[in-house]
Each structure stands twice: as structure tokens, then as C-alpha cells.
């Protein structure tokens, strides 16, 4: 058994790593051969985190531009979400996806958030696990605010229930669409 501190919802959570857990991982790329980068990331996730059991359609999306960048200063992203079955605890999953990013050439510019990247891999959720540490927050704290995550996520797991918000991914997507005229996702 693995014990982790979660500062919200539950004081402590036990997660068994003896039976597979479903993990949901978001992928994005806006530099180089974007499709090849996503394909390589999916292959690496399958080899290092656990077998990929579902892959969403790949969507082209406008970038989120931080204040430091001009609106048109970076190319559009390709985004997808994958589902995999893993025996790894969430912190080990995070370690593996960060290592995949490094090996694929991801550079994190100091002080630049949401900048261009060859690959971006975000851990969205691991089963119904909730974690809030300085290193990892699960579920990802921005899922409900990002259509470029919710659209592909809802495609492969519409009935997944967000363990904090207690609503399905499809419901979160519907709520986001009702509350915003802006969409980053293009079919």
C-alpha cells in the first residue's frame, strides 16, 4: 500500500498499486512535427506508464497565450487525451511523463508559462485519487476550464466523474460551453 497526503477532500488516501488503475493524460505539441511528437509520447507512455487503452481524436487548438507573449507569437497546438492502465502510483506516473518530456526535448523556460513546446504531457487524473501537494495536484486543477482538454477527454471517458467537482467530464464540458463563447478547439 502507498500512503500520500492530500490536503483537500481527504486527510490521507491509500492507493493500492497491486491492481491496475486508470490514468488520463493530456498531450499537446506546437513545435516541429506535432503529430510525430504525439505519436512518440503515446508510445512512450504505453511502454513506461502502462498500456494505452484509448486515444482521443487529435484536435488542433489555438494556444493559451500568457501575457509575456504576443497573441500570434506561437503556432497552434495539436492536442489529445489518452487513457492508460497503470500499476504505478501517481507520483511515479508524474516522474515518468516528466522524463518523457525531457527525452523528447521539452525545455521549460524560466518564468514563461504556456509557451511553445515540442511536447506537453499533463497528468489529468488517476482513478478517483485526489492529491494536493506542491509537486502534484490531482485531478489536474484546470480540467474544468480548458476545452482543449475536456473535448478529447469527454470523447474517451464522458462518464468519468471528477472526484472533487463530482460531475462527469461530459457535464463539465457542457457547462464550460454554456458559460463561454470562446473555444480553442477546432475539429
Short mmCIF file of C-alpha atoms in Angstrom, two decimals:
data_model
loop_
_atom_site.label_atom_id
_atom_site.label_comp_id
_atom_site.label_asym_id
_atom_site.label_seq_id
_atom_site.Cartn_x
_atom_site.Cartn_y
_atom_site.Cartn_z
CA UNK A 1 0.00 0.00 0.00
CA UNK A 2 1.08 3.52 -0.74
CA UNK A 3 0.17 6.45 1.50
CA UNK A 4 0.04 10.02 0.28
CA UNK A 5 -1.03 13.23 1.90
CA UNK A 6 -3.89 15.07 0.25
CA UNK A 7 -4.57 18.49 1.71
CA UNK A 8 -8.11 18.73 0.38
CA UNK A 9 -11.10 16.42 0.48
CA UNK A 10 -9.40 13.68 2.49
CA UNK A 11 -6.58 13.98 5.03
CA UNK A 12 -4.96 10.73 3.84
CA UNK A 13 -5.58 8.41 0.96
CA UNK A 14 -4.43 4.87 0.47
CA UNK A 15 -3.75 3.76 -3.09
CA UNK A 16 -3.07 0.15 -3.91
CA UNK A 17 -0.51 -0.44 -6.64
CA UNK A 18 -1.25 -4.18 -6.90
CA UNK A 19 -4.18 -3.78 -9.28
CA UNK A 20 -4.26 -1.54 -12.33
CA UNK A 21 -5.68 1.96 -12.08
CA UNK A 22 -6.89 4.05 -14.99
CA UNK A 23 -4.87 7.19 -15.67
CA UNK A 24 -5.88 10.00 -18.02
CA UNK A 25 -3.11 12.03 -19.62
CA UNK A 26 -3.35 15.11 -21.85
CA UNK A 27 -0.89 15.64 -24.70
CA UNK A 28 -0.05 18.77 -26.66
CA UNK A 29 2.53 19.88 -29.19
CA UNK A 30 3.02 23.07 -31.21
CA UNK A 31 6.61 22.81 -32.43
CA UNK A 32 8.22 20.58 -35.04
CA UNK A 33 6.37 17.56 -36.38
CA UNK A 34 3.44 17.79 -33.97
CA UNK A 35 1.76 14.51 -35.00
CA UNK A 36 5.02 12.60 -34.69
CA UNK A 37 5.60 14.11 -31.24
CA UNK A 38 2.15 12.98 -30.05
CA UNK A 39 2.67 9.50 -31.52
CA UNK A 40 6.04 9.15 -29.78
CA UNK A 41 4.60 10.37 -26.48
CA UNK A 42 1.77 7.82 -26.71
CA UNK A 43 4.27 5.05 -27.43
CA UNK A 44 6.48 6.10 -24.50
CA UNK A 45 3.50 6.32 -22.14
CA UNK A 46 2.41 2.83 -23.15
CA UNK A 47 5.91 1.45 -22.56
CA UNK A 48 6.68 3.28 -19.31
CA UNK A 49 3.41 4.10 -17.55
CA UNK A 50 1.13 1.30 -18.73
CA UNK A 51 -0.78 0.08 -21.75
CA UNK A 52 -2.70 2.81 -23.54
CA UNK A 53 -6.30 1.64 -23.74
CA UNK A 54 -7.88 4.64 -25.52
CA UNK A 55 -6.69 7.60 -27.57
CA UNK A 56 -8.90 10.54 -28.47
CA UNK A 57 -9.05 12.22 -31.83
CA UNK A 58 -6.23 14.72 -32.32
CA UNK A 59 -7.58 18.29 -32.24
CA UNK A 60 -5.96 21.46 -33.49
CA UNK A 61 -6.27 24.25 -30.95
CA UNK A 62 -5.31 27.86 -30.51
CA UNK A 63 -2.62 28.39 -27.89
CA UNK A 64 -3.25 29.87 -24.48
CA UNK A 65 -1.04 32.92 -24.65
CA UNK A 66 0.48 34.21 -21.44
CA UNK A 67 0.82 37.97 -21.02
CA UNK A 68 4.56 37.68 -21.85
CA UNK A 69 3.78 36.56 -25.41
CA UNK A 70 2.02 38.36 -28.21
CA UNK A 71 -1.24 36.71 -29.28
CA UNK A 72 0.14 35.47 -32.59
CA UNK A 73 3.61 34.62 -31.36
CA UNK A 74 3.27 30.86 -31.27
CA UNK A 75 1.85 28.18 -33.56
CA UNK A 76 -1.36 26.27 -32.95
CA UNK A 77 -1.29 23.10 -30.88
CA UNK A 78 -2.32 19.57 -31.61
CA UNK A 79 -3.99 18.11 -28.50
CA UNK A 80 -5.24 14.69 -27.45
CA UNK A 81 -6.05 12.75 -24.31
CA UNK A 82 -5.02 9.14 -23.66
CA UNK A 83 -6.30 6.61 -21.18
CA UNK A 84 -3.92 4.01 -19.82
CA UNK A 85 -3.93 1.24 -17.28
CA UNK A 86 -1.13 1.58 -14.75
CA UNK A 87 0.31 -0.14 -11.72
CA UNK A 88 2.36 2.96 -10.88
CA UNK A 89 1.43 5.34 -8.08
CA UNK A 90 0.57 8.88 -9.27
CA UNK A 91 3.94 10.35 -8.27
CA UNK A 92 5.75 7.69 -10.31
CA UNK A 93 3.42 8.39 -13.26
CA UNK A 94 4.35 12.07 -12.95
CA UNK A 95 8.08 11.18 -12.84
CA UNK A 96 7.73 9.08 -15.98
CA UNK A 97 5.84 11.69 -18.01
CA UNK A 98 8.26 14.44 -16.99
CA UNK A 99 11.16 12.22 -18.07
CA UNK A 100 9.43 11.54 -21.41
CA UNK A 101 9.11 15.31 -21.92
CA UNK A 102 12.81 15.82 -21.20
CA UNK A 103 13.88 12.99 -23.51
CA UNK A 104 11.70 14.42 -26.28
CA UNK A 105 13.39 17.82 -25.97
CA UNK A 106 10.92 19.77 -23.86
CA UNK A 107 12.53 22.88 -22.45
CA UNK A 108 10.88 24.80 -19.65
CA UNK A 109 11.70 28.49 -19.98
CA UNK A 110 12.16 30.14 -16.60
CA UNK A 111 9.24 32.44 -15.88
CA UNK A 112 7.41 31.65 -19.15
CA UNK A 113 4.12 29.86 -18.68
CA UNK A 114 2.19 28.31 -21.59
CA UNK A 115 4.97 28.90 -24.09
CA UNK A 116 5.64 26.92 -27.27
CA UNK A 117 6.78 23.34 -26.78
CA UNK A 118 7.68 20.22 -28.70
CA UNK A 119 5.61 18.19 -26.22
CA UNK A 120 3.46 18.90 -23.22
CA UNK A 121 2.23 15.98 -21.11
CA UNK A 122 -0.15 16.63 -18.22
CA UNK A 123 -1.46 14.08 -15.77
CA UNK A 124 -5.20 14.78 -15.56
CA UNK A 125 -6.45 12.07 -13.21
CA UNK A 126 -5.58 8.68 -11.76
CA UNK A 127 -8.73 6.78 -10.87
CA UNK A 128 -10.61 8.70 -8.20
CA UNK A 129 -7.39 9.73 -6.46
CA UNK A 130 -7.15 13.22 -5.01
CA UNK A 131 -3.77 14.76 -4.22
CA UNK A 132 -2.81 18.32 -3.35
CA UNK A 133 0.90 18.78 -2.81
CA UNK A 134 3.37 21.34 -4.12
CA UNK A 135 4.55 18.74 -6.64
CA UNK A 136 1.28 17.21 -7.84
CA UNK A 137 -2.40 18.10 -7.83
CA UNK A 138 -4.94 15.50 -8.88
CA UNK A 139 -7.22 15.81 -10.53
CA UNK A 140 -5.49 18.48 -12.60
CA UNK A 141 -6.81 21.79 -11.21
CA UNK A 142 -7.64 23.30 -14.63
CA UNK A 143 -9.56 20.43 -16.29
CA UNK A 144 -12.91 22.19 -15.98
CA UNK A 145 -11.59 25.42 -17.54
CA UNK A 146 -9.98 24.05 -20.70
CA UNK A 147 -11.99 22.92 -23.67
CA UNK A 148 -8.81 21.66 -25.37
CA UNK A 149 -8.63 19.12 -22.53
CA UNK A 150 -12.35 18.49 -21.99
CA UNK A 151 -13.24 17.86 -25.66
CA UNK A 152 -10.80 14.95 -26.13
CA UNK A 153 -11.29 13.75 -22.53
CA UNK A 154 -15.07 13.58 -23.00
CA UNK A 155 -14.57 11.68 -26.23
CA UNK A 156 -12.80 8.77 -24.49
CA UNK A 157 -14.28 8.98 -20.97
CA UNK A 158 -17.52 11.00 -20.93
CA UNK A 159 -18.78 9.31 -17.76
CA UNK A 160 -15.57 9.69 -15.73
CA UNK A 161 -16.58 11.50 -12.54
CA UNK A 162 -14.27 14.29 -11.39
CA UNK A 163 -13.59 13.25 -7.78
CA UNK A 164 -13.62 16.80 -6.40
CA UNK A 165 -16.28 18.51 -8.50
CA UNK A 166 -18.43 15.33 -8.52
CA UNK A 167 -19.56 15.84 -12.14
CA UNK A 168 -18.83 13.84 -15.25
CA UNK A 169 -16.34 15.04 -17.82
CA UNK A 170 -19.21 15.44 -20.29
CA UNK A 171 -21.12 17.61 -17.82
CA UNK A 172 -18.03 19.75 -17.23
CA UNK A 173 -17.65 20.21 -20.98
CA UNK A 174 -21.32 21.12 -21.37
CA UNK A 175 -21.06 23.64 -18.51
CA UNK A 176 -17.93 25.19 -20.00
CA UNK A 177 -19.59 25.56 -23.40
CA UNK A 178 -22.66 27.20 -21.83
CA UNK A 179 -20.54 29.70 -19.93
CA UNK A 180 -18.14 30.72 -22.67
CA UNK A 181 -18.37 31.78 -26.29
CA UNK A 182 -14.63 31.22 -26.72
CA UNK A 183 -13.34 27.87 -27.88
CA UNK A 184 -9.76 26.93 -28.56
CA UNK A 185 -10.70 23.63 -30.23
CA UNK A 186 -11.21 23.25 -33.95
CA UNK A 187 -12.40 19.97 -35.47
#
